Structures are given as C-alpha cells and as structure tokens.
Coordinates of C-alpha atoms in Angstrom, one line a residue:
Chain A
M290 CA 105.2 109.7 109.4
T291 CA 106.2 106.5 111.9
E292 CA 102.8 106.0 112.9
P293 CA 101.7 102.6 111.5
L294 CA 98.9 102.5 108.4
I295 CA 97.5 99.0 110.0
L296 CA 97.6 98.3 113.7
G297 CA 98.8 94.9 115.0
K298 CA 99.6 92.3 112.6
P299 CA 96.7 90.9 111.4
S300 CA 96.5 87.7 108.9
D301 CA 94.6 87.9 105.6
R302 CA 91.7 85.8 107.5
E303 CA 91.2 88.1 110.5
L304 CA 91.0 91.4 107.9
S305 CA 88.6 89.4 105.6
E306 CA 86.5 88.4 108.9
Q307 CA 86.5 91.8 110.3
L308 CA 85.9 94.1 107.3
L309 CA 83.6 91.9 105.2
S310 CA 81.4 91.3 108.7
V311 CA 80.3 94.7 108.6
V312 CA 77.8 94.0 105.8
W313 CA 76.3 91.0 107.5
R314 CA 76.6 92.0 111.2
P315 CA 72.9 92.7 112.4
Q316 CA 72.1 96.3 112.4
S317 CA 72.2 98.5 115.8
R318 CA 69.6 100.4 117.4
L319 CA 71.7 103.2 116.6
W320 CA 71.7 102.6 112.7
S321 CA 68.0 102.2 112.9
L322 CA 67.6 105.7 114.6
A323 CA 69.9 107.4 112.1
F324 CA 68.1 105.5 109.4
G325 CA 64.6 106.9 110.4
A326 CA 66.0 110.7 110.6
A327 CA 67.6 110.3 107.1
G328 CA 64.4 109.0 106.1
A329 CA 62.3 111.7 107.3
G330 CA 64.9 114.2 105.7
T331 CA 64.6 112.6 102.5
A332 CA 60.8 112.4 102.7
L333 CA 60.9 116.2 103.5
F334 CA 63.3 116.9 100.2
F335 CA 60.9 114.9 97.7
Y336 CA 58.0 116.8 99.3
C337 CA 59.8 120.1 98.3
V338 CA 60.4 118.8 94.9
Y339 CA 56.8 118.0 94.4
V340 CA 55.9 121.4 95.6
T341 CA 58.6 122.9 93.1
F342 CA 57.3 120.8 90.3
T343 CA 53.7 121.4 90.9
T344 CA 53.4 125.0 92.0
G345 CA 56.4 126.3 90.3
I346 CA 59.9 127.9 91.1
G347 CA 58.1 130.9 92.7
T348 CA 57.8 128.9 95.6
W349 CA 61.7 129.3 96.3
G350 CA 62.9 133.0 97.3
N351 CA 64.6 133.8 94.2
N352 CA 63.6 137.0 92.4
I353 CA 65.3 139.8 90.6
P354 CA 67.8 140.9 91.3
V355 CA 68.7 137.7 93.4
G356 CA 67.9 135.3 90.4
W357 CA 70.2 132.4 91.7
A358 CA 70.3 131.3 95.1
F359 CA 69.9 128.3 97.3
G360 CA 69.7 126.2 94.2
I361 CA 73.0 126.9 93.1
I362 CA 74.7 127.3 96.4
N363 CA 73.3 123.7 97.4
F364 CA 74.5 122.5 93.8
V365 CA 78.2 124.1 94.3
W366 CA 78.4 123.2 97.9
W367 CA 77.5 119.3 97.2
V368 CA 79.8 119.1 93.8
G369 CA 82.6 120.3 96.1
I370 CA 82.2 117.8 98.5
G371 CA 82.4 115.2 96.2
H372 CA 85.8 116.3 95.1
A373 CA 88.0 115.1 98.0
G374 CA 86.6 111.5 97.4
T375 CA 88.2 111.6 93.7
F376 CA 91.0 113.2 95.3
I377 CA 91.9 110.6 97.7
S378 CA 91.0 107.6 95.3
A379 CA 92.5 109.1 92.2
I380 CA 95.1 111.5 92.8
L381 CA 96.7 109.9 95.6
L382 CA 96.6 106.4 93.8
L383 CA 98.8 108.0 91.3
L384 CA 101.0 109.6 93.8
E385 CA 101.3 105.9 95.4
Q386 CA 100.1 107.3 98.5
P387 CA 99.8 104.2 101.0
W388 CA 97.5 106.2 103.3
R389 CA 94.8 106.5 101.0
T390 CA 94.0 102.5 101.0
S391 CA 91.7 102.1 104.1
I392 CA 89.6 105.2 103.3
N393 CA 89.4 105.5 99.6
R394 CA 86.3 103.5 99.5
F395 CA 84.6 105.3 101.8
A396 CA 85.6 108.8 100.2
E397 CA 84.3 107.1 96.8
G398 CA 80.7 106.8 98.2
M399 CA 80.7 110.3 99.5
T400 CA 81.6 111.5 96.2
L401 CA 79.0 109.5 94.3
F402 CA 76.2 110.5 96.7
A403 CA 77.0 114.1 97.0
V404 CA 77.2 114.4 93.3
I405 CA 73.7 112.9 93.0
Q406 CA 72.6 115.8 95.7
A407 CA 74.5 118.0 93.5
A408 CA 73.2 117.0 90.2
M409 CA 69.6 117.5 91.0
F410 CA 69.8 121.2 91.8
P411 CA 70.6 122.5 88.4
V412 CA 67.7 120.5 87.0
L413 CA 65.3 121.8 89.6
H414 CA 66.2 125.2 89.1
L415 CA 65.4 125.4 85.6
G416 CA 61.8 126.4 86.4
R417 CA 60.4 123.6 84.1
P418 CA 62.6 120.7 84.9
W419 CA 60.6 118.5 82.7
F420 CA 62.5 120.1 79.7
A421 CA 66.1 119.3 81.0
Y422 CA 66.6 117.1 78.1
W423 CA 66.6 120.3 75.9
L424 CA 70.4 120.4 77.1
A425 CA 71.3 117.5 75.0
P426 CA 71.7 117.7 71.2
Y427 CA 69.1 115.7 70.1
P428 CA 67.3 116.3 66.6
S429 CA 64.2 118.2 68.0
T430 CA 61.3 119.2 65.8
L431 CA 61.9 122.7 67.2
Q432 CA 65.2 122.8 65.1
V433 CA 67.1 124.5 68.0
W434 CA 70.5 123.3 69.2
P435 CA 71.6 123.7 72.6
Q436 CA 74.2 126.9 72.8
F437 CA 77.7 125.4 73.7
R438 CA 79.1 128.7 74.0
S439 CA 77.3 129.0 77.0
A440 CA 79.0 127.6 80.4
L441 CA 75.6 125.9 81.3
P442 CA 75.9 122.9 78.9
W443 CA 79.4 122.4 79.9
D444 CA 78.0 121.9 83.5
A445 CA 75.5 119.4 82.2
A446 CA 78.3 117.3 80.4
A447 CA 80.9 118.1 83.3
I448 CA 78.4 116.6 86.1
T449 CA 77.3 113.5 84.0
T450 CA 81.0 112.7 83.1
Y451 CA 81.9 113.2 86.6
F452 CA 79.1 111.2 88.1
T453 CA 79.6 108.3 85.3
V454 CA 83.3 108.0 85.9
S455 CA 83.0 108.0 89.9
L456 CA 80.4 105.3 89.5
L457 CA 82.7 103.0 87.1
F458 CA 85.7 103.9 89.3
W459 CA 83.8 102.8 92.3
Y460 CA 82.3 99.9 91.1
V461 CA 85.6 98.6 89.6
G462 CA 87.2 99.0 92.9
L463 CA 84.4 96.9 94.5
I464 CA 84.6 93.9 91.9
P465 CA 87.4 91.6 94.0
D466 CA 85.4 92.6 97.4
F467 CA 82.2 91.3 95.6
A468 CA 83.9 88.1 95.0
S469 CA 85.3 88.0 98.3
L470 CA 81.4 88.3 99.7
R471 CA 80.0 85.8 97.4
D472 CA 82.4 83.3 98.8
R473 CA 82.1 84.2 102.5
A474 CA 78.7 85.9 103.0
P475 CA 76.1 83.8 105.0
G476 CA 72.7 82.8 103.3
R477 CA 72.6 81.7 99.6
L478 CA 70.7 84.8 98.7
R479 CA 73.1 87.0 99.4
R480 CA 75.8 85.1 98.0
V481 CA 73.8 85.1 94.6
I482 CA 73.4 88.6 94.8
Y483 CA 76.9 89.6 95.4
G484 CA 78.1 86.7 93.1
I485 CA 75.9 88.7 90.0
F486 CA 77.8 92.1 90.9
A487 CA 81.2 90.3 91.2
L488 CA 80.3 89.4 87.5
G489 CA 82.4 86.0 88.1
W490 CA 85.8 87.3 89.2
R491 CA 88.0 84.8 90.1
G492 CA 91.4 87.0 90.7
S493 CA 93.2 85.3 88.0
T494 CA 96.5 86.8 87.5
R495 CA 95.6 87.2 83.9
Q496 CA 92.4 89.0 85.0
L497 CA 94.3 91.1 87.3
A498 CA 96.7 92.1 84.9
H499 CA 94.1 94.0 83.0
Y500 CA 92.3 94.8 86.3
R501 CA 95.3 96.6 87.5
L502 CA 95.8 98.8 84.6
L503 CA 91.8 99.5 84.5
Y504 CA 92.1 100.9 87.6
V505 CA 95.3 103.3 87.3
L506 CA 93.5 104.3 83.7
L507 CA 90.3 105.2 85.6
A508 CA 92.3 107.1 88.0
G509 CA 94.1 108.8 85.6
L510 CA 90.8 109.8 83.7
A511 CA 89.2 110.9 87.1
T512 CA 92.1 113.2 88.3
P513 CA 91.6 115.8 85.6
L514 CA 87.8 115.5 86.1
V515 CA 88.5 116.6 89.8
V516 CA 89.9 120.1 88.3
S517 CA 88.0 120.4 85.3
V518 CA 84.4 119.8 87.0
H519 CA 84.7 122.7 89.5
S520 CA 86.5 124.9 86.7
I521 CA 83.5 124.8 84.8
V522 CA 81.3 125.3 87.7
S523 CA 83.3 128.5 88.7
S524 CA 82.9 129.4 84.9
D525 CA 79.3 129.8 85.2
F526 CA 80.3 132.6 87.4
A527 CA 83.3 133.8 85.9
M528 CA 81.7 134.5 82.6
G529 CA 79.3 136.8 84.0
L530 CA 79.9 140.6 84.7
T531 CA 78.5 141.0 87.9
P532 CA 80.8 142.6 90.5
G533 CA 82.1 139.6 92.8
W534 CA 82.0 137.0 90.1
H535 CA 84.1 138.3 87.3
A536 CA 87.4 136.9 88.6
T537 CA 90.3 135.1 87.0
I538 CA 91.2 133.8 90.2
F539 CA 87.8 131.3 90.2
P540 CA 88.6 128.1 88.6
P541 CA 91.4 127.3 91.4
F542 CA 89.8 129.0 94.0
F543 CA 86.7 126.7 93.5
V544 CA 88.7 123.7 93.2
A545 CA 90.8 124.3 96.5
G546 CA 87.6 125.2 98.3
A547 CA 86.0 121.9 96.9
I548 CA 88.7 119.5 98.1
F549 CA 88.9 121.5 101.4
S550 CA 85.1 121.0 102.0
G551 CA 85.4 117.5 100.9
F552 CA 88.2 116.7 103.1
A553 CA 86.3 118.1 106.0
M554 CA 83.1 116.0 104.9
V555 CA 85.2 112.5 104.8
L556 CA 86.3 113.3 108.4
T557 CA 82.7 114.4 109.4
L558 CA 81.7 111.1 108.2
L559 CA 84.7 109.0 109.0
L560 CA 85.1 109.6 112.4
P561 CA 82.2 108.4 113.9
V562 CA 82.0 105.4 111.5
R563 CA 85.6 104.5 112.7
R564 CA 84.2 104.6 116.4
I565 CA 80.8 102.7 115.8
F566 CA 82.7 99.9 113.6
H567 CA 85.6 99.8 115.7
L568 CA 88.1 100.4 112.7
E569 CA 91.0 101.7 115.0
N570 CA 93.2 99.1 113.3
V571 CA 92.8 99.8 109.8
V572 CA 91.9 103.7 110.0
T573 CA 94.7 104.8 112.3
Q574 CA 95.6 107.8 113.9
R575 CA 97.8 108.4 110.7
H576 CA 95.1 108.4 108.3
I577 CA 93.1 110.7 110.4
G578 CA 96.2 113.1 110.9
A579 CA 96.9 113.3 107.4
L580 CA 93.1 113.9 106.3
A581 CA 93.6 117.1 109.1
K582 CA 96.8 118.1 107.6
M583 CA 95.3 118.1 104.2
I584 CA 92.4 120.4 105.7
L585 CA 95.1 122.9 107.0
V586 CA 96.9 122.9 103.6
T587 CA 93.9 123.7 101.4
A588 CA 92.5 126.1 104.0
W589 CA 95.8 128.2 103.3
I590 CA 95.1 127.7 99.5
V591 CA 91.6 129.1 100.4
I592 CA 93.1 132.1 102.4
G593 CA 95.2 132.9 99.5
A594 CA 92.4 133.1 97.2
Y595 CA 90.3 135.4 99.4
I596 CA 93.3 137.8 100.0
I597 CA 93.9 137.7 96.0
E598 CA 90.2 138.3 95.7
F599 CA 90.0 141.6 98.0
F600 CA 93.3 142.6 96.2
A601 CA 92.3 142.3 92.7
A602 CA 89.3 144.3 93.5
W603 CA 91.1 147.3 95.2
Y604 CA 93.7 147.0 92.3
S605 CA 91.3 146.9 89.4
A606 CA 90.0 150.7 90.6
S607 CA 86.5 149.7 89.8
E608 CA 83.8 151.2 91.9
Y609 CA 81.5 148.6 91.8
E610 CA 84.1 145.6 92.8
S611 CA 85.5 148.0 95.6
Y612 CA 82.3 148.4 96.7
Q613 CA 81.1 144.7 96.6
Y614 CA 84.2 143.3 98.6
F615 CA 84.9 146.2 101.1
I616 CA 81.3 147.6 102.1
A617 CA 78.5 145.2 100.8
R618 CA 80.2 142.0 101.9
P619 CA 81.1 143.2 105.6
T620 CA 78.2 145.3 105.9
A621 CA 75.1 144.7 103.8
P622 CA 72.1 142.5 104.6
G623 CA 73.5 139.0 105.2
A624 CA 76.9 140.0 106.3
A625 CA 76.6 137.8 109.1
V626 CA 77.2 134.8 106.6
F627 CA 80.2 136.6 105.3
W628 CA 81.7 136.6 108.7
V629 CA 80.6 133.0 109.4
Q630 CA 82.9 132.0 106.3
M631 CA 85.7 134.0 107.4
V632 CA 85.8 132.6 110.8
C633 CA 85.0 129.1 109.9
N634 CA 87.3 128.7 106.9
A635 CA 90.1 131.0 107.8
V636 CA 90.4 131.1 111.7
V637 CA 88.7 127.7 113.0
P638 CA 91.3 125.5 110.7
Q639 CA 94.3 127.2 112.2
L640 CA 93.7 124.9 115.5
L641 CA 94.8 122.2 113.3
W642 CA 98.5 123.3 113.5
S643 CA 98.3 121.8 117.4
R644 CA 99.1 118.3 117.5
R645 CA 96.6 117.7 120.1
V646 CA 93.7 118.9 118.2
R647 CA 94.7 116.7 115.3
E648 CA 94.7 113.7 117.7
S649 CA 91.3 114.6 119.4
G650 CA 88.4 112.8 117.5
I651 CA 85.8 115.3 119.0
A652 CA 87.7 118.3 118.3
L653 CA 88.7 117.5 114.8
W654 CA 85.0 116.4 114.1
I655 CA 83.8 119.7 115.3
I656 CA 86.1 121.5 112.9
S657 CA 85.4 119.5 110.1
V658 CA 81.7 120.4 110.8
L659 CA 82.5 124.1 111.0
V660 CA 84.4 124.0 107.8
N661 CA 81.5 122.5 105.9
V662 CA 79.4 125.3 107.2
G663 CA 81.8 127.8 106.5
M664 CA 82.0 126.5 102.9
W665 CA 78.2 126.8 102.5
A666 CA 78.6 130.3 103.8
E667 CA 81.2 130.9 100.9
R668 CA 78.9 130.0 98.5
Y669 CA 76.2 132.0 99.8
V670 CA 78.2 134.8 100.1
I671 CA 79.4 134.8 96.2
I672 CA 75.8 134.0 95.0
V673 CA 73.6 136.0 97.2
L674 CA 75.7 139.1 98.3
S675 CA 77.3 139.6 94.7
L676 CA 73.7 139.5 93.2
Q677 CA 71.9 141.9 95.9
R678 CA 74.3 144.7 95.5
E679 CA 74.7 144.9 91.5
F680 CA 75.7 147.8 89.5
L681 CA 72.4 149.8 90.0
P682 CA 71.6 151.0 93.6
A683 CA 67.9 151.3 92.6
R684 CA 67.8 147.6 91.9
W685 CA 69.4 146.6 95.2
S686 CA 67.2 144.0 97.3
E687 CA 67.5 141.2 99.7
F688 CA 67.3 137.7 99.6
V689 CA 65.1 135.6 102.0
P690 CA 64.8 131.9 101.6
T691 CA 61.4 130.5 101.9
W692 CA 60.5 127.0 103.7
V693 CA 61.0 125.4 100.5
D694 CA 64.6 126.7 100.1
I695 CA 65.4 125.5 103.4
G696 CA 63.5 122.1 103.4
L697 CA 65.4 121.3 99.8
F698 CA 68.8 122.1 101.4
V699 CA 68.1 120.1 104.7
G700 CA 66.4 117.3 102.7
T701 CA 69.7 116.7 100.7
I702 CA 71.5 116.2 103.8
G703 CA 68.8 113.5 104.6
F704 CA 68.8 111.9 101.2
F705 CA 72.8 112.0 101.2
S706 CA 72.7 110.4 104.5
L707 CA 70.1 108.0 103.7
L708 CA 72.5 106.9 100.6
F709 CA 75.3 106.7 102.8
L710 CA 73.8 104.5 105.6
I711 CA 72.6 102.2 102.8
F712 CA 75.9 101.9 101.3
L713 CA 77.4 101.2 104.9
R714 CA 75.0 98.4 105.5
L715 CA 75.4 96.6 101.7
F716 CA 79.0 97.2 101.0
P717 CA 82.4 96.5 102.4
F718 CA 83.4 100.4 103.1
I719 CA 86.8 99.5 103.6
P720 CA 88.7 98.2 100.3
V721 CA 89.5 94.7 101.8
A722 CA 91.5 93.3 98.9
E723 CA 93.6 96.6 98.9
V724 CA 94.1 96.6 102.8
K725 CA 95.1 92.9 102.4
E726 CA 97.8 93.8 99.7
L727 CA 99.1 96.7 101.9
N728 CA 99.1 94.5 105.0
H729 CA 101.3 92.0 102.8
E730 CA 103.5 94.7 101.5
L731 CA 104.0 96.0 105.0
R732 CA 104.6 92.8 106.7
K733 CA 107.1 92.2 103.9
G734 CA 108.7 95.6 104.4
H735 CA 109.1 94.9 108.2
G736 CA 110.8 91.7 108.0
Chain B
M87 CA 89.6 77.6 80.7
K88 CA 90.1 74.1 79.9
P89 CA 90.4 71.6 82.7
A90 CA 93.2 72.2 85.1
L91 CA 95.1 70.8 87.7
L92 CA 94.8 73.2 90.8
A93 CA 97.0 73.5 93.6
E94 CA 96.6 75.4 97.0
F95 CA 99.2 77.6 98.9
E96 CA 99.3 79.0 102.4
T97 CA 101.1 82.3 101.6
P98 CA 102.0 84.2 98.6
E99 CA 105.7 83.5 98.7
A100 CA 105.0 79.5 98.5
L101 CA 102.9 80.4 95.3
L102 CA 105.7 82.3 94.0
S103 CA 108.6 80.0 94.4
A104 CA 106.6 77.0 93.1
I105 CA 105.8 79.0 90.0
E106 CA 109.4 79.5 89.5
A107 CA 110.4 76.0 90.2
L108 CA 107.6 74.7 87.8
H109 CA 108.9 77.1 85.2
A110 CA 112.5 75.6 85.5
R111 CA 111.2 72.5 85.0
G112 CA 109.5 73.3 81.8
Y113 CA 105.5 74.1 82.6
R114 CA 104.7 76.9 80.7
K115 CA 100.7 77.2 80.7
L116 CA 100.2 78.4 84.2
D117 CA 97.9 80.7 86.2
A118 CA 97.6 81.9 89.7
F119 CA 94.4 83.0 91.6
T120 CA 95.0 85.2 94.5
P121 CA 92.9 87.3 97.0
Y122 CA 94.9 90.6 96.0
P123 CA 97.5 91.4 93.6
V124 CA 100.8 89.7 94.7
H125 CA 104.1 92.0 94.0
G126 CA 106.0 89.8 91.2
L127 CA 103.4 87.3 90.2
E128 CA 102.8 88.7 86.6
K129 CA 106.5 88.7 86.2
A130 CA 107.0 85.0 87.5
L131 CA 104.1 83.7 84.9
R132 CA 105.8 86.0 82.1
L133 CA 102.4 87.7 81.5
P134 CA 102.6 90.6 78.7
R135 CA 101.6 93.8 79.9
S136 CA 98.0 94.3 79.3
K137 CA 97.4 96.2 76.0
L138 CA 94.0 97.8 77.3
P139 CA 95.4 101.3 77.6
W140 CA 96.5 101.1 73.7
M141 CA 92.9 99.8 72.9
V142 CA 91.0 102.4 74.8
L143 CA 93.1 105.0 73.0
P144 CA 91.1 105.3 69.6
F145 CA 87.5 105.1 71.7
A146 CA 88.9 108.2 73.6
L147 CA 89.8 110.1 70.4
T148 CA 86.6 109.1 68.5
G149 CA 84.7 110.5 71.6
G150 CA 86.3 113.8 71.6
G151 CA 86.8 114.4 68.1
G152 CA 83.3 113.1 67.6
C153 CA 82.1 115.6 70.2
Y154 CA 84.0 118.5 68.7
S155 CA 82.5 118.2 65.4
L156 CA 79.4 117.9 66.6
Q157 CA 79.5 121.3 68.6
L158 CA 81.3 122.8 65.6
Y159 CA 78.4 121.7 63.1
L160 CA 75.4 122.5 65.6
N161 CA 76.4 126.2 66.6
G162 CA 78.9 126.8 63.8
I163 CA 77.1 125.7 60.6
D164 CA 73.7 124.4 61.1
Y165 CA 72.3 126.9 63.2
P166 CA 75.0 129.7 63.8
I167 CA 73.8 132.6 66.4
N168 CA 75.9 135.5 67.2
V169 CA 77.0 135.5 70.8
G170 CA 78.7 138.7 71.9
G171 CA 80.6 138.6 68.3
R172 CA 82.3 135.4 68.8
P173 CA 82.9 133.5 65.6
P174 CA 81.0 130.6 64.6
H175 CA 84.0 128.3 65.1
S176 CA 84.6 129.2 68.9
A177 CA 87.4 126.5 69.5
P178 CA 88.0 127.4 73.2
A179 CA 84.3 127.5 73.9
F180 CA 83.9 124.0 72.4
I181 CA 87.1 122.6 74.5
P182 CA 85.4 121.9 77.8
I183 CA 82.5 119.5 76.4
T184 CA 85.2 117.9 74.1
F185 CA 87.4 117.2 76.9
E186 CA 84.4 115.7 79.3
M187 CA 83.4 113.4 76.4
L188 CA 86.9 112.2 75.5
V189 CA 87.2 111.1 79.2
L190 CA 83.5 109.7 79.1
S191 CA 84.2 107.8 76.3
A192 CA 87.6 106.1 77.7
A193 CA 86.1 105.3 80.8
L194 CA 83.2 103.4 79.4
A195 CA 85.2 101.8 76.7
G196 CA 87.7 101.1 79.4
L197 CA 85.2 99.1 81.3
I198 CA 83.8 97.2 78.2
L199 CA 87.3 96.4 76.6
F200 CA 88.4 95.2 80.5
L201 CA 85.1 93.0 80.4
V202 CA 85.9 91.6 76.9
L203 CA 89.6 90.9 77.8
C204 CA 88.9 89.0 81.0
R205 CA 85.8 87.1 79.4
L206 CA 83.6 88.5 82.0
P207 CA 80.9 88.5 83.2
E208 CA 80.8 84.7 83.4
L209 CA 78.9 83.9 86.4
H210 CA 79.7 80.0 86.8
H211 CA 82.6 78.8 86.0
P212 CA 83.8 74.9 86.9
I213 CA 86.6 76.4 89.0
F214 CA 84.1 77.5 91.4
E215 CA 83.1 73.9 92.4
V216 CA 86.5 72.8 93.3
E217 CA 86.6 72.1 97.1
G218 CA 88.3 75.0 99.1
F219 CA 88.6 77.2 96.0
D220 CA 86.0 79.8 97.8
R221 CA 89.3 80.9 99.9
A222 CA 91.0 81.9 96.8
S223 CA 89.1 85.4 97.3
Q224 CA 90.3 85.5 101.1
D225 CA 93.3 83.9 102.4
R226 CA 94.7 81.2 100.1
F227 CA 97.0 81.3 96.8
W228 CA 95.9 78.9 93.9
L229 CA 98.2 77.8 91.3
A230 CA 96.6 76.2 88.2
I231 CA 98.4 74.3 85.5
D232 CA 96.5 74.3 82.2
E233 CA 95.4 70.6 81.2
R234 CA 97.1 71.2 77.7
D235 CA 100.5 71.9 79.2
A236 CA 103.0 69.5 77.5
K237 CA 104.7 68.7 80.8
L238 CA 101.6 67.8 82.7
V239 CA 101.1 64.2 83.3
R240 CA 98.5 62.7 85.7
G241 CA 99.6 61.1 88.7
H242 CA 103.0 62.3 88.0
T243 CA 102.5 66.2 88.6
E244 CA 100.2 65.8 91.6
P245 CA 103.2 64.8 94.1
E246 CA 105.5 67.2 92.4
L247 CA 103.0 70.1 93.4
Q248 CA 102.7 68.7 97.2
G249 CA 106.5 68.4 97.0
L250 CA 106.6 72.1 96.5
G251 CA 104.4 72.8 99.3
A252 CA 100.8 72.8 98.1
S253 CA 98.3 72.0 100.9
R254 CA 95.8 70.5 98.6
V255 CA 95.7 69.6 95.0
A256 CA 92.7 68.9 92.8
W257 CA 91.4 68.7 89.5
T258 CA 88.7 70.9 87.9
S259 CA 85.9 68.6 87.1
N260 CA 85.6 68.1 83.3
P261 CA 83.0 71.0 82.1
P262 CA 80.4 70.4 79.4
R263 CA 82.0 72.7 77.2
P264 CA 79.9 75.9 75.7
P265 CA 79.3 75.4 72.0
S266 CA 81.8 78.5 71.2
E267 CA 84.5 76.4 72.6
A268 CA 83.6 73.2 71.1
T269 CA 85.6 73.7 68.0
A270 CA 88.7 75.3 69.4
G271 CA 90.3 71.8 70.2
G272 CA 91.9 70.5 73.4
G273 CA 91.2 66.9 74.4
A274 CA 89.5 65.7 77.4
P275 CA 91.7 64.1 79.8

C-alpha cells in the first residue's frame, strides 16, 4: 500500500482545471461514435418495450414451466451491478478508506443507471405493466390491498428506496462541484444551469458542518440498503419450493455475487474512461489494484457459496435437489451456461493473484467483462435451469429466448451506456472537492 | 447573512491561523468559505456539532412505524387473507418494507432538513458579487466577519486582516434586505 493515491503534487487550481474541464472539453469522434451505438441500443430497447406492451408478454420466450426467464435474469443482474457503486461510496466512506475518493462519483453514477435498467424489468414482466401501480397501497375501488406477506411488494419497496437514496446521495455529493462549475464553466447558460443545481451553495463552514453530517448520514442509510435490496431480491427465490431456489444461503450469496459483478462493471467502465480522459494521476494504479483485489475477494465468497449450495443439495438427501445440482445443471439443456458460469466466476478471477495481471489494463478489462458474463450466466442458471427441471419429469421442458428477450437485454446495455455517456459529458465524474480535500490531507501528511 | 467584511487567503493554513488570531483579539461572529472541508475549521470557529441526525430521527421512526401500522391494518385487520396459515399479524413478513420505508423517510427528511438548516436554495446572494469570490469554490479560502461583530470597526479591521496575510479585503455590498429579515434588526453600516 505504498503506491500513491494522487500522482505528482497538483495544486488546487490544477485539479480544478483538470477535473472540471471534462465537462466543457469538446466532444471527440470516439464519443460521438459511442453515443450513436448507445442510442441505437436504446432505440432497440424501446422498440422491444413497445412490442411487449402492444402484443403482450407472449412475445417473450417465457412459458410454463419456465415462467420467469430473461426479465428476471436481467433484473437481478442489473440490480447486482448497482451494488458496487453504493459499496464504494457508502461503506468505504464509513470505513474511512481514502482510495474510494477518486472513483466514488463514477461508481454512484453506474449504480443509478444500473438500477434504472433493473427497475424496468419487474414492471415489464407483469404482463399488464400499466397496472404496476396496484403494488402501491392506495384505496382502490376494487377494495383489494397489496399482499405484504409476498416477497414481490418487498421488491417494489426495496428498489424504490434504493434508487431514491442512491439518487440523493449522488446529488448531495455533487453540490460542491456544481458550485465549482457555476463559478468556472464557460458561457453564461452553463453557469446558470449549474448554478440552479448548486442551489446557491457557498461552501460556508456553517453549511459544510451540516453537509458533512448529511453525507455521512446518507452513507449510513445506504449501507444497510446494499445488503437488504439483494437479500430481498433473493427472497423472491428462496421463498419458493423449486429445487435450486429453496436455500437459506441465498441472501448472503446474492449480495456477494452482486458486489462481485458490480466491481467488475466499475473496472469495465473505469479502465477505458481513465485512459481516454488521461486521469492516471487521480485514478492511480492503487485504485485499480484495490478494485482487482476486491473482485478476487468477492470471487472467493461466491465460490464458497457454490460449494455450500452443492453440499446442501447433497446433505438434504432430497432427490429433487440432488438431481437439480448434480445432473440437471451440468448436463441438461442449457448446461453450457452453467459451465460458462463456473469458468468465468470461479476460474478466471484466479488470474488476479498475479501482480502482473493486476497491473495490465487490458488483462484486467477482459477479466472484468468475463466476470460480468459469468454473473449473468449465474442468474440464468438459477432461474431457467431450476424451472425447467422441477419436480415432475412430465413437465420438463426447455427455454428458448425470442428476439424480444434478446432485444430487451441488449437494449438495456445500450440504454445504460447512453445514460453513462451523458453523465460523463455533463457532470464532473471525479469528485473534485473531495479529491482536493484528499490532496490537501496527503500534502500535509507528507510534510 | 448581513453585510460582512471578507478577506481572501491563499492557503487553508493561513485561514486557520488568521481565525485563531482574530478570535484571540475578541472577534466572535466569524465564518469561512472554502472549496472543500478543511480539517479543524469547525473547531476554530467554535461551531456546535450539527443537530441534523437528531432532527432526522423522529421522521425515520414515524416513517417506519407508520409503514408497519399500515401493513398490519391492511393485511391483518381490513382485509385478512389466510396465506399458508400465517397469522394476520405476521410480523417477520412486515419487517422488510418497514425497514425500507424507515430508510426512505430518513433520507428524504435528511435532505429537506439540510436545506432548511443551510437556508438553501438561495440562488442569489450578495456575497457572490464580491470580486474574486468565485475562487472560493476553486482554490481560495475566504474569511467573513459579520458586520454586527462588536469588535469590527470600519477602517481599522481591514489593515488588521491584511496584517494577518489576507491577499484581498472587501465588503459585501449592502443588500436590499428581504422582507422576512426587515424586522430582525441589525443596522446598516
């Protein structure tokens, strides 16, 4: 841990200049290209949503017995990706880890946009999405209330809260940087817009005293949310009796997997952005290395959970559980996805033991992409492989996704990228005030 | 804020030592404006700890408690359905949403109370008209002495500040007071 968190000895002015200017620097060809691709993906997504709305849920490959498929896979995958953002910004803030500073805003943005993608799927998979408001306890003329003993209203409450608190946390963190932009951005229009977002922030110590406590308070509130959101998501499964779902390990297993995939996504996004915007001095090798080590740690938690799952299936002496884990997953239709999951989640991360791999940007990027693939495969295995080999062999069948399924999934990647690219253009994605504060502390510390 | 005398410093250390010196000379109504939180500044200004968390607590408890009662009333009393033989008052099943709503109420109340305590949003403020104050969000550290400070004497304090290392000293222009403050007293200079 001797590598520096900020390279060189930049002054406050240099840091302001470098980190704020990402907002008004003219856009490059590469950005326009990426923006076009992301826009096309977004269009595809909304077209598939349109098809789902107008024709119906029958356009998806879901059918009995596989009544849940891509919709819930994508939901769980995206929500999981969001978790590393909250982990970095909230838990590491409470643990006073200085290496979070340069990357927290970035990770929070990723969280927000991932949760937006996730939140759309439960609504879409309802079949009649325009009745989604039935989940809210409002005094309807039908005189029927939501059933709070079901895990599904829990999901609605968890996602809403998670999104709102993440948004507040992100916005509150941005206030000082909005004030900075108000005072520095070129052009009156930008200054006025950023000024409105800054709410008239003056950075007075009296304001900062409240501000700092609010920030820590929000971090403290977001921390249990990381655990609760994915525990609740996993309860959707664990409360069912389907072999492969009915496991007490699910809540911690899901949380670990979520943070695992989230850190991978942070690296997937951070490595190219760091290169393109020349941020090597504030996002140093130490940040990248720390993220890589977090992936390795969470990979081992996930591997531990796999071992427990298989052990519990054998130890339960339940025929159905044993069949599910020891025969269906490795050999039934779709077994290739199971092997992808095992290779990407258990084997590939082991490369991170090597310091040379951790220091190579390209290798790390490939590993992080593979981890995301592996985590998507894991959700596929849990949902589809479990449902297609339930208790009665007479009801066994196979799941085949339709083009709408695939379009929705690919489309969310495009929509996510679009939101992220807009974020990179409009907001300082490195927290300027926090980096300056850290820079000051480091300078003082080193004399 | 009332009219105030402002002084610009180049480093947080200079600001801190100036505050200590002014405090030793009897100045009491001080404030500082910095681009980032400076360690020790709150202590130097003798600011009390923010009461924000305590103010949020009742909102959080109301949100959580209200949500639990709502679930109990809806699923237990008004429209009880027998789900797998669970009792109408199935406390464990009501906990997750209760917890989520507790957190949500706390977060929303926290933001609103923060805005109230900081008197935000206040998009225009006379302090923004002071020349060079825009650097208070970049790399300069400003000190403010409220005009009502008993020790503040026009023409006398300015050189005192310069002696403490201020690179710039300026008054905020006397603002037309908003009606809500018109009765609160405080003379014009």
